[in-house]
Short mmCIF file of C-alpha atoms in Angstrom, two decimals:
data_model
loop_
_atom_site.label_atom_id
_atom_site.label_comp_id
_atom_site.label_asym_id
_atom_site.label_seq_id
_atom_site.Cartn_x
_atom_site.Cartn_y
_atom_site.Cartn_z
CA UNK A 1 17.02 -93.17 10.57
CA UNK A 2 19.32 -91.61 7.98
CA UNK A 3 18.94 -90.24 4.49
CA UNK A 4 20.01 -93.63 3.15
CA UNK A 5 16.83 -95.17 4.53
CA UNK A 6 14.83 -93.14 2.04
CA UNK A 7 16.55 -94.42 -1.07
CA UNK A 8 14.76 -96.70 -3.49
CA UNK A 9 15.19 -100.42 -3.22
CA UNK A 10 17.61 -102.15 -5.67
CA UNK A 11 14.56 -103.52 -7.53
CA UNK A 12 13.16 -100.02 -7.98
CA UNK A 13 16.54 -98.67 -9.07
CA UNK A 14 16.77 -101.34 -11.75
CA UNK A 15 13.36 -100.30 -13.11
CA UNK A 16 14.28 -96.63 -13.61
CA UNK A 17 16.00 -95.98 -16.93
CA UNK A 18 15.96 -92.19 -16.92
CA UNK A 19 14.36 -89.10 -15.42
CA UNK A 20 13.71 -85.84 -17.21
CA UNK A 21 11.74 -82.62 -16.98
CA UNK A 22 9.68 -81.95 -20.10
CA UNK A 23 7.98 -78.77 -21.21
CA UNK A 24 4.21 -78.59 -21.45
CA UNK A 25 3.56 -76.76 -24.68
CA UNK A 26 0.60 -76.21 -26.98
CA UNK A 27 -0.25 -76.99 -30.59
CA UNK A 28 -1.53 -74.50 -33.15
CA UNK A 29 -5.07 -74.80 -31.76
CA UNK A 30 -3.90 -74.08 -28.22
CA UNK A 31 -4.33 -77.67 -27.01
CA UNK A 32 -1.92 -78.71 -24.26
CA UNK A 33 0.89 -80.87 -25.56
CA UNK A 34 3.78 -82.97 -24.22
CA UNK A 35 6.37 -84.13 -26.75
CA UNK A 36 8.69 -87.03 -25.92
CA UNK A 37 11.39 -88.39 -28.21
CA UNK A 38 14.78 -90.03 -28.35
CA UNK A 39 16.86 -92.67 -26.65
CA UNK A 40 15.15 -92.38 -23.26
CA UNK A 41 12.00 -93.78 -24.85
CA UNK A 42 13.91 -96.52 -26.61
CA UNK A 43 15.66 -97.59 -23.39
CA UNK A 44 12.27 -97.96 -21.72
CA UNK A 45 11.13 -100.19 -24.60
CA UNK A 46 9.11 -97.57 -26.48
CA UNK A 47 10.68 -98.14 -29.90
CA UNK A 48 9.03 -97.00 -33.15
CA UNK A 49 5.79 -98.92 -33.88
CA UNK A 50 5.56 -100.32 -30.32
CA UNK A 51 2.05 -100.37 -28.91
CA UNK A 52 1.13 -98.98 -25.54
CA UNK A 53 -1.84 -98.25 -23.29
CA UNK A 54 -2.45 -94.83 -21.72
CA UNK A 55 -4.13 -94.31 -18.35
CA UNK A 56 -4.88 -91.13 -16.40
CA UNK A 57 -5.33 -90.66 -12.65
CA UNK A 58 -6.55 -87.12 -12.08
CA UNK A 59 -6.46 -87.48 -8.30
CA UNK A 60 -2.72 -88.14 -8.26
CA UNK A 61 -2.14 -86.00 -11.38
CA UNK A 62 -0.46 -88.92 -13.14
CA UNK A 63 -0.41 -89.96 -16.79
CA UNK A 64 0.98 -93.47 -17.30
CA UNK A 65 2.03 -95.13 -20.55
CA UNK A 66 2.61 -98.92 -20.48
CA UNK A 67 3.72 -101.19 -23.27
CA UNK A 68 0.90 -103.53 -24.32
CA UNK A 69 0.77 -105.86 -27.31
CA UNK A 70 -2.84 -104.85 -27.96
CA UNK A 71 -2.44 -101.23 -26.91
CA UNK A 72 -4.59 -98.62 -28.62
CA UNK A 73 -1.70 -96.24 -29.20
CA UNK A 74 1.38 -96.50 -31.37
CA UNK A 75 4.86 -95.04 -30.89
CA UNK A 76 5.65 -92.78 -33.84
CA UNK A 77 9.00 -92.42 -35.55
CA UNK A 78 11.21 -89.53 -36.55
CA UNK A 79 14.13 -89.72 -38.96
CA UNK A 80 17.38 -88.09 -37.97
CA UNK A 81 19.87 -88.82 -40.72
CA UNK A 82 19.90 -92.58 -41.12
CA UNK A 83 18.59 -93.13 -37.61
CA UNK A 84 14.96 -93.55 -36.59
CA UNK A 85 14.00 -92.14 -33.21
CA UNK A 86 10.82 -92.98 -31.28
CA UNK A 87 8.34 -90.14 -30.73
CA UNK A 88 5.28 -89.84 -28.48
CA UNK A 89 3.13 -86.74 -28.96
CA UNK A 90 0.50 -86.30 -26.25
CA UNK A 91 -1.88 -83.60 -27.44
CA UNK A 92 -5.20 -84.22 -25.78
CA UNK A 93 -6.90 -81.67 -23.54
CA UNK A 94 -8.67 -84.26 -21.41
CA UNK A 95 -5.57 -86.41 -20.95
CA UNK A 96 -3.47 -83.43 -19.90
CA UNK A 97 -6.15 -81.80 -17.76
CA UNK A 98 -4.18 -82.67 -14.61
CA UNK A 99 -1.32 -80.47 -15.81
CA UNK A 100 -3.42 -77.35 -16.37
CA UNK A 101 -1.43 -74.27 -15.44
CA UNK A 102 1.90 -76.12 -15.35
CA UNK A 103 4.81 -75.26 -17.62
CA UNK A 104 6.84 -78.41 -16.99
CA UNK A 105 6.31 -82.02 -15.88
CA UNK A 106 8.53 -84.78 -14.53
CA UNK A 107 8.90 -87.84 -16.77
CA UNK A 108 10.10 -91.14 -15.32
CA UNK A 109 11.23 -93.77 -17.82
CA UNK A 110 11.03 -97.37 -16.54
CA UNK A 111 11.24 -100.79 -18.17
CA UNK A 112 8.04 -100.87 -20.18
CA UNK A 113 6.52 -97.72 -18.72
CA UNK A 114 6.63 -93.94 -18.92
CA UNK A 115 5.12 -92.10 -15.94
CA UNK A 116 4.35 -88.37 -16.16
CA UNK A 117 3.66 -86.30 -13.04
CA UNK A 118 3.97 -82.66 -11.96
CA UNK A 119 7.45 -81.65 -10.85
CA UNK A 120 8.22 -81.64 -7.15
CA UNK A 121 8.24 -77.83 -7.25
CA UNK A 122 4.71 -77.71 -8.68
CA UNK A 123 3.44 -80.37 -6.29
CA UNK A 124 4.76 -78.37 -3.33
CA UNK A 125 3.23 -75.18 -4.71
CA UNK A 126 -0.17 -76.82 -5.20
CA UNK A 127 -0.03 -78.50 -1.79
CA UNK A 128 0.80 -75.38 0.22
CA UNK A 129 -1.81 -73.29 -1.59
CA UNK A 130 -4.49 -75.92 -0.96
CA UNK A 131 -3.46 -76.24 2.69
CA UNK A 132 -3.49 -72.46 3.18
CA UNK A 133 -6.92 -72.13 1.60
CA UNK A 134 -8.27 -74.97 3.69
CA UNK A 135 -7.18 -73.33 6.94
CA UNK A 136 -8.42 -69.89 5.91
CA UNK A 137 -11.78 -71.24 4.72
CA UNK A 138 -12.15 -73.25 7.91
CA UNK A 139 -11.19 -70.23 10.05
CA UNK A 140 -8.47 -72.34 11.65
CA UNK A 141 -5.28 -70.90 13.15
CA UNK A 142 -2.41 -70.64 10.71
CA UNK A 143 0.48 -72.91 11.62
CA UNK A 144 3.80 -71.12 12.10
CA UNK A 145 7.39 -72.37 12.30
CA UNK A 146 10.39 -70.45 13.59
CA UNK A 147 14.09 -70.91 12.75
CA UNK A 148 16.89 -69.27 14.75
CA UNK A 149 14.17 -68.16 17.15
CA UNK A 150 16.33 -66.41 19.72
CA UNK A 151 14.11 -64.77 22.33
CA UNK A 152 11.15 -65.21 19.96
CA UNK A 153 10.44 -61.51 19.43
CA UNK A 154 9.83 -62.04 15.72
CA UNK A 155 7.61 -65.04 16.43
CA UNK A 156 5.52 -62.93 18.78
CA UNK A 157 5.39 -59.98 16.37
CA UNK A 158 4.18 -62.35 13.64
CA UNK A 159 1.46 -63.72 15.92
CA UNK A 160 0.28 -60.26 17.01
CA UNK A 161 0.38 -58.81 13.49
CA UNK A 162 -1.66 -61.67 12.03
CA UNK A 163 -4.04 -61.34 14.96
CA UNK A 164 -4.48 -57.64 14.17
CA UNK A 165 -5.49 -58.69 10.63
CA UNK A 166 -8.07 -61.08 12.08
CA UNK A 167 -6.08 -64.29 11.73
CA UNK A 168 -5.18 -66.59 14.60
CA UNK A 169 -1.91 -68.51 14.54
CA UNK A 170 -0.10 -71.27 16.42
CA UNK A 171 3.65 -71.75 16.78
CA UNK A 172 4.20 -75.43 15.94
CA UNK A 173 7.99 -75.60 16.09
CA UNK A 174 11.05 -73.59 16.99
CA UNK A 175 14.61 -74.38 15.85
CA UNK A 176 17.18 -72.76 18.14
CA UNK A 177 20.72 -73.85 18.95
CA UNK A 178 21.02 -72.16 22.38
CA UNK A 179 19.39 -74.02 25.27
CA UNK A 180 19.01 -70.86 27.40
CA UNK A 181 16.99 -69.23 24.62
CA UNK A 182 14.78 -72.30 24.24
CA UNK A 183 14.08 -72.40 27.97
CA UNK A 184 13.36 -68.68 28.15
CA UNK A 185 10.94 -68.84 25.22
CA UNK A 186 9.08 -71.76 26.76
CA UNK A 187 8.82 -69.91 30.06
CA UNK A 188 8.19 -66.32 29.03
CA UNK A 189 7.05 -66.07 25.39
CA UNK A 190 3.23 -66.08 25.21
CA UNK A 191 3.12 -67.55 21.70
CA UNK A 192 4.91 -70.69 22.87
CA UNK A 193 2.17 -73.25 23.46
CA UNK A 194 1.68 -76.89 24.28
CA UNK A 195 1.88 -77.80 20.59
CA UNK A 196 5.26 -76.11 20.10
CA UNK A 197 8.03 -78.61 19.30
CA UNK A 198 11.36 -77.50 20.73
CA UNK A 199 14.24 -78.28 18.39
CA UNK A 200 17.37 -77.47 20.37
CA UNK A 201 20.02 -78.18 17.75
CA UNK A 202 22.00 -76.54 14.94
CA UNK A 203 19.70 -75.90 12.00
CA UNK A 204 22.26 -77.43 9.62
CA UNK A 205 22.09 -80.67 11.61
CA UNK A 206 18.30 -80.81 11.51
CA UNK A 207 18.17 -79.78 7.86
CA UNK A 208 19.98 -82.89 6.64
CA UNK A 209 18.55 -85.43 9.06
CA UNK A 210 15.60 -87.02 7.27
CA UNK A 211 14.00 -88.28 10.50
CA UNK A 212 14.18 -84.82 12.07
CA UNK A 213 12.63 -83.18 9.01
CA UNK A 214 9.80 -85.71 9.05
CA UNK A 215 9.11 -84.76 12.68
CA UNK A 216 8.61 -81.10 11.72
CA UNK A 217 4.98 -80.36 10.81
CA UNK A 218 3.95 -78.52 7.66
CA UNK A 219 3.28 -74.85 8.33
CA UNK A 220 1.64 -71.97 6.51
CA UNK A 221 4.12 -69.38 7.77
CA UNK A 222 7.87 -69.76 8.38
CA UNK A 223 9.91 -66.98 9.98
CA UNK A 224 13.63 -66.80 10.64
CA UNK A 225 16.36 -64.50 11.86
CA UNK A 226 19.43 -66.08 10.30
CA UNK A 227 22.75 -65.37 12.08
CA UNK A 228 24.40 -62.40 10.42
CA UNK A 229 27.75 -61.52 12.08
CA UNK A 230 29.65 -61.77 8.80
CA UNK A 231 27.15 -59.71 6.80
CA UNK A 232 28.16 -56.32 8.19
CA UNK A 233 31.41 -54.53 7.36
CA UNK A 234 32.32 -54.46 11.05
CA UNK A 235 31.64 -58.17 11.41
CA UNK A 236 33.73 -59.09 8.38
CA UNK A 237 36.58 -56.86 9.54
CA UNK A 238 36.53 -58.30 13.05
CA UNK A 239 36.70 -61.87 11.72
CA UNK A 240 38.98 -61.03 8.76
CA UNK A 241 36.42 -62.35 6.28
CA UNK A 242 36.48 -61.58 2.56
CA UNK A 243 32.75 -62.22 2.39
CA UNK A 244 29.95 -63.17 4.78
CA UNK A 245 29.88 -66.78 3.58
CA UNK A 246 33.49 -67.30 4.78
CA UNK A 247 32.25 -67.29 8.38
CA UNK A 248 32.70 -70.94 9.46
CA UNK A 249 29.87 -70.72 11.99
CA UNK A 250 27.16 -68.90 10.06
CA UNK A 251 28.24 -68.41 6.45
CA UNK A 252 26.64 -71.64 5.21
CA UNK A 253 23.35 -71.54 7.13
CA UNK A 254 21.34 -70.43 4.11
CA UNK A 255 21.62 -74.03 2.85
CA UNK A 256 20.21 -75.45 6.06
CA UNK A 257 17.37 -72.95 6.14
CA UNK A 258 16.36 -73.73 2.56
CA UNK A 259 16.30 -77.46 3.36
CA UNK A 260 13.97 -76.83 6.29
CA UNK A 261 11.79 -74.53 4.20
CA UNK A 262 11.47 -77.18 1.48
CA UNK A 263 10.43 -79.77 4.07
CA UNK A 264 7.74 -77.74 5.86
CA UNK A 265 6.56 -76.03 2.63
CA UNK A 266 5.14 -72.74 3.97
CA UNK A 267 2.94 -70.42 1.94
CA UNK A 268 4.65 -67.38 3.48
CA UNK A 269 8.30 -66.96 4.46
CA UNK A 270 9.66 -63.99 6.41
CA UNK A 271 13.39 -63.60 6.99
CA UNK A 272 14.92 -60.72 8.94
CA UNK A 273 18.54 -59.67 9.00
CA UNK A 274 20.86 -56.67 8.96
CA UNK A 275 20.45 -54.41 5.90
CA UNK A 276 23.92 -55.40 4.64
CA UNK A 277 22.64 -58.96 4.23
CA UNK A 278 21.04 -57.81 0.98
CA UNK A 279 24.55 -57.51 -0.49
CA UNK A 280 25.57 -61.08 0.34
CA UNK A 281 25.63 -64.20 -1.80
CA UNK A 282 23.31 -65.82 0.74
CA UNK A 283 20.62 -63.24 -0.02
CA UNK A 284 20.92 -63.93 -3.74
CA UNK A 285 20.76 -67.68 -3.16
CA UNK A 286 17.66 -67.30 -0.98
CA UNK A 287 15.89 -65.02 -3.43
CA UNK A 288 16.68 -67.09 -6.52
CA UNK A 289 15.93 -70.47 -4.97
CA UNK A 290 12.62 -69.33 -3.49
CA UNK A 291 11.65 -67.81 -6.84
CA UNK A 292 12.52 -71.12 -8.52
CA UNK A 293 10.25 -72.90 -6.03
CA UNK A 294 7.25 -70.79 -7.01
CA UNK A 295 7.40 -67.92 -4.54
CA UNK A 296 7.16 -64.21 -5.28
CA UNK A 297 10.06 -62.65 -3.38
CA UNK A 298 10.26 -59.06 -2.18
CA UNK A 299 12.43 -57.24 0.32
CA UNK A 300 12.66 -53.92 2.09
CA UNK A 301 14.39 -52.15 4.96
CA UNK A 302 12.23 -51.59 8.05
CA UNK A 303 13.54 -48.54 9.88
CA UNK A 304 12.76 -48.03 13.54
CA UNK A 305 12.71 -44.26 13.07
CA UNK A 306 9.86 -44.56 10.54
CA UNK A 307 7.71 -46.33 13.14
CA UNK A 308 8.41 -43.97 16.03
CA UNK A 309 10.65 -46.45 17.84
CA UNK A 310 13.07 -45.04 20.41
CA UNK A 311 15.87 -47.24 19.13
CA UNK A 312 16.86 -46.32 15.59
CA UNK A 313 17.54 -49.88 14.45
CA UNK A 314 17.16 -50.84 10.78
CA UNK A 315 16.46 -54.41 9.68
CA UNK A 316 16.05 -56.08 6.33
CA UNK A 317 12.86 -58.02 5.74
CA UNK A 318 12.66 -60.60 2.95
CA UNK A 319 9.13 -61.82 2.26
CA UNK A 320 8.30 -64.74 -0.03
CA UNK A 321 4.64 -65.54 -0.73
CA UNK A 322 3.51 -68.50 -2.75
CA UNK A 323 2.69 -67.62 -6.34
CA UNK A 324 -0.90 -66.43 -6.65
CA UNK A 325 -1.04 -64.46 -3.42
CA UNK A 326 -0.82 -60.80 -4.34
CA UNK A 327 1.39 -58.91 -1.93
CA UNK A 328 3.11 -55.55 -2.26
CA UNK A 329 5.69 -54.91 0.43
CA UNK A 330 6.22 -51.35 -0.81
CA UNK A 331 2.62 -50.44 0.04
CA UNK A 332 3.28 -51.04 3.73
CA UNK A 333 2.58 -47.74 5.48
CA UNK A 334 4.57 -46.93 8.60
CA UNK A 335 2.60 -45.63 11.58
CA UNK A 336 4.83 -43.49 13.79
CA UNK A 337 2.25 -43.26 16.56
CA UNK A 338 2.57 -40.79 19.40
CA UNK A 339 6.11 -39.41 19.86
CA UNK A 340 7.89 -40.44 23.04
CA UNK A 341 11.06 -39.43 24.83
CA UNK A 342 13.67 -41.62 26.42
CA UNK A 343 12.62 -40.48 29.88
CA UNK A 344 9.25 -42.19 29.45
CA UNK A 345 10.87 -45.65 29.61
CA UNK A 346 13.52 -45.04 32.29
CA UNK A 347 13.38 -46.70 35.68
CA UNK A 348 13.52 -44.68 38.89
CA UNK A 349 17.22 -45.11 39.65
CA UNK A 350 18.38 -43.14 42.74
CA UNK A 351 21.02 -40.48 42.18
CA UNK A 352 23.38 -42.29 44.57
CA UNK A 353 22.87 -45.75 43.00
CA UNK A 354 26.07 -47.74 42.33
CA UNK A 355 24.84 -48.02 38.73
CA UNK A 356 26.25 -44.51 38.20
CA UNK A 357 29.96 -44.43 37.38
CA UNK A 358 32.55 -42.00 35.95
CA UNK A 359 33.44 -44.56 33.26
CA UNK A 360 36.82 -42.87 33.14
CA UNK A 361 38.35 -45.57 30.96
CA UNK A 362 35.74 -44.94 28.26
CA UNK A 363 36.24 -41.19 28.38
CA UNK A 364 40.00 -41.72 28.13
CA UNK A 365 39.44 -43.96 25.11
CA UNK A 366 37.30 -41.28 23.48
CA UNK A 367 40.09 -38.74 24.01
CA UNK A 368 42.61 -41.12 22.41
CA UNK A 369 40.26 -41.75 19.46
CA UNK A 370 39.83 -38.02 18.91
CA UNK A 371 43.58 -37.47 19.06
CA UNK A 372 44.13 -40.27 16.56
CA UNK A 373 41.54 -38.86 14.20
CA UNK A 374 39.16 -41.78 14.67
CA UNK A 375 35.42 -41.29 14.46
CA UNK A 376 34.44 -43.23 17.56
CA UNK A 377 32.45 -41.17 20.04
CA UNK A 378 30.51 -41.96 23.20
CA UNK A 379 26.74 -41.87 22.87
CA UNK A 380 25.38 -40.09 25.95
CA UNK A 381 21.69 -39.33 26.32
CA UNK A 382 19.39 -37.54 28.71
CA UNK A 383 15.69 -38.18 29.44
CA UNK A 384 14.63 -35.67 26.79
CA UNK A 385 16.28 -37.64 23.94
CA UNK A 386 13.75 -38.56 21.21
CA UNK A 387 15.80 -41.60 20.16
CA UNK A 388 18.91 -43.62 20.93
CA UNK A 389 21.50 -45.49 18.87
CA UNK A 390 21.45 -49.27 18.51
CA UNK A 391 21.89 -51.41 21.62
CA UNK A 392 23.68 -54.54 20.42
CA UNK A 393 24.19 -58.10 21.55
CA UNK A 394 27.23 -57.19 23.62
CA UNK A 395 25.71 -54.20 25.40
CA UNK A 396 26.54 -55.67 28.82
CA UNK A 397 30.24 -55.32 27.97
CA UNK A 398 29.90 -51.53 28.48
CA UNK A 399 31.33 -50.49 25.14
CA UNK A 400 32.13 -46.87 24.34
CA UNK A 401 29.91 -46.30 21.30
CA UNK A 402 26.66 -47.74 22.69
CA UNK A 403 24.10 -45.60 24.56
CA UNK A 404 24.86 -44.31 28.05
CA UNK A 405 22.64 -42.25 30.35
CA UNK A 406 23.74 -38.93 31.82
CA UNK A 407 23.38 -38.44 35.59
CA UNK A 408 20.66 -35.84 36.31
CA UNK A 409 22.87 -33.64 38.51
CA UNK A 410 26.50 -34.79 38.19
CA UNK A 411 27.88 -34.47 34.63
CA UNK A 412 30.80 -36.72 35.52
CA UNK A 413 28.60 -39.76 36.08
CA UNK A 414 27.05 -42.11 33.54
CA UNK A 415 25.24 -45.42 33.60
CA UNK A 416 24.12 -48.20 31.30
CA UNK A 417 20.47 -48.84 30.53
CA UNK A 418 19.03 -51.60 32.69
CA UNK A 419 17.65 -54.73 30.99
CA UNK A 420 14.10 -53.46 31.62
CA UNK A 421 14.95 -50.12 30.00
CA UNK A 422 16.64 -51.93 27.12
CA UNK A 423 13.44 -53.91 26.53
CA UNK A 424 11.26 -50.79 26.72
CA UNK A 425 13.50 -48.88 24.28
CA UNK A 426 12.95 -51.66 21.76
CA UNK A 427 9.25 -52.00 22.54
CA UNK A 428 9.66 -55.55 23.86
CA UNK A 429 7.62 -56.73 26.82
CA UNK A 430 9.75 -56.89 29.97
CA UNK A 431 8.06 -60.17 30.86
CA UNK A 432 10.01 -61.86 28.06
CA UNK A 433 13.28 -61.40 30.01
CA UNK A 434 11.97 -62.22 33.47
CA UNK A 435 14.41 -64.30 35.48
CA UNK A 436 17.44 -63.58 33.28
CA UNK A 437 20.71 -62.16 34.50
CA UNK A 438 21.94 -58.79 33.21
CA UNK A 439 24.34 -60.23 30.63
CA UNK A 440 21.89 -62.80 29.25
CA UNK A 441 19.05 -60.28 29.11
CA UNK A 442 21.10 -57.71 27.19
CA UNK A 443 22.42 -60.41 24.85
CA UNK A 444 18.96 -61.72 23.98
CA UNK A 445 17.49 -58.24 23.61
CA UNK A 446 20.49 -56.92 21.70
CA UNK A 447 20.04 -59.35 18.83
CA UNK A 448 16.26 -59.02 18.69
CA UNK A 449 14.21 -57.07 16.21
CA UNK A 450 12.04 -54.05 16.98
CA UNK A 451 8.55 -55.59 17.22
CA UNK A 452 6.54 -52.64 15.94
CA UNK A 453 7.70 -52.62 12.28
CA UNK A 454 7.40 -56.39 12.03
CA UNK A 455 3.94 -56.41 13.61
CA UNK A 456 2.88 -53.99 10.91
CA UNK A 457 4.43 -56.18 8.21
CA UNK A 458 2.72 -59.30 9.58
CA UNK A 459 -0.61 -57.50 9.65
CA UNK A 460 -0.04 -56.44 6.03
CA UNK A 461 0.67 -60.07 5.14
CA UNK A 462 -2.49 -61.16 6.94
CA UNK A 463 -4.53 -58.68 4.92
CA UNK A 464 -3.01 -60.05 1.70
CA UNK A 465 -3.84 -63.66 2.67
CA UNK A 466 -7.44 -62.76 3.36
CA UNK A 467 -7.67 -60.83 0.09
CA UNK A 468 -6.35 -63.92 -1.73
CA UNK A 469 -8.92 -66.10 0.03
CA UNK A 470 -11.69 -63.71 -0.99
CA UNK A 471 -10.39 -63.47 -4.56
CA UNK A 472 -9.75 -59.73 -4.53
CA UNK A 473 -6.66 -57.75 -5.45
CA UNK A 474 -3.64 -56.80 -3.40
CA UNK A 475 -4.60 -54.74 -0.33
CA UNK A 476 -3.05 -51.36 0.33
CA UNK A 477 -1.83 -51.07 3.88
CA UNK A 478 -3.08 -48.23 6.01
CA UNK A 479 -1.88 -47.19 9.45
CA UNK A 480 -3.73 -49.21 12.06
CA UNK A 481 -3.24 -49.26 15.80
CA UNK A 482 -1.89 -52.56 17.08
CA UNK A 483 -2.11 -53.06 20.81
CA UNK A 484 1.38 -53.40 22.23
CA UNK A 485 0.74 -52.79 25.90
CA UNK A 486 -1.16 -55.99 26.45
CA UNK A 487 0.60 -59.33 26.07
CA UNK A 488 -0.71 -61.69 23.41
CA UNK A 489 -2.94 -64.38 24.93
CA UNK A 490 -1.32 -67.74 25.47
CA UNK A 491 -2.48 -70.42 23.11
CA UNK A 492 -2.42 -73.03 25.86
CA UNK A 493 -0.60 -73.42 29.15
CA UNK A 494 3.05 -74.26 28.60
CA UNK A 495 3.97 -77.84 29.26
CA UNK A 496 7.33 -79.49 29.53
CA UNK A 497 9.38 -79.20 26.33
CA UNK A 498 8.59 -81.99 23.88
CA UNK A 499 11.81 -83.28 22.28
CA UNK A 500 12.01 -84.62 18.78
CA UNK A 501 12.35 -88.40 18.49
CA UNK A 502 16.04 -88.16 17.64
CA UNK A 503 16.70 -86.41 20.95
CA UNK A 504 14.67 -88.83 23.04
#
């Protein structure tokens, strides 16, 4: 099935004369009012003095005007120079009751009919708010979708944070291009359940395939970690990009994400990325489009150091909540917890292990960088270090500026962190990388978030949703312990991946 299958039939196309968005105003007494005039009316047959019948369907929020010889209403006229234009002035509180709270409506002009409905934006806003309230009132798990899932660390942090706020959740779908990531999530991520639809495909392919979008269920929460190589200065320099959007692989993905978001219509959207993403055109497009769709959009930088994380990794968090839910991202309070040292997460590696190495080529490179006046330095840590620098996606490549461990007795020897240590430094459960090779494990961990700050943010969001349900004001976050030692309970035993129909 393609997008063309969803077009109107030729008969329907012939009926439509025009489409417009009209403002819902008010008269001097404050009564709701919709004013229609001009050639669009005339083309539909509503000429001055024509009679029509008005009907209202409050269930579908539709007001319909149809030409009728014996109609009770009359099209008015307005002089503009020597020309007379048709005018219809709908100023009746009962008639326009369905549009209460709306600023605009969609008007469809057909042969002999004018049909007035809420705009698609308002219909989506009303639908997601009603769906969210229904699930909260019924104490049902919130449905969650994930885009660019990766290892699923954000998906798990979202689940655990909502759970800490007293809200259950279910991951209904995951969109991820890499098959190894999809398989690892299904095997080792506890939030992946029997209901989770695996979408192993580029998001931009799914986003503009109507059949695929129809297969994705509506969700209350949508989270994403959009690819961000071109957002950082280093990434742009490496790829010789003038701006992040020039990246042929990832620069356009904001369009695909927005298409998916429009289709699944979540009440809450959480997007994480590098801090520099806030300076991109993609960030502006996201913020402005989501605002246009009726979301309140806020953003902040979540710093690992503020939450007592060993890895000092900073990530941007963009949160969009449907209009009406009061949420203040700036009131999120970071809980540092008990301080820890690097030694508390290190494995017992023997002093004579082959993991220890002189790494002479890296030391030589450092000497050359110093001689050339470059700022690159090796990052060497001992067990008493209170923090480490960022461990990136390519950590397995043994690069000079990423963390190395100093041998306890021989100052000439260094080693890399093991995958298990890498996971512990980030606060990620080691079970999530079980069965992976060293390179794959470091790659998946290196592009993952720190769970602790995002668990706190998800808990804060959960508090706001419950405050909205109860009809009280925006909650102020307070430090609260969130269990991180115990894995989140599985929703259901994992079954074989369920492909979308287009992949069958």
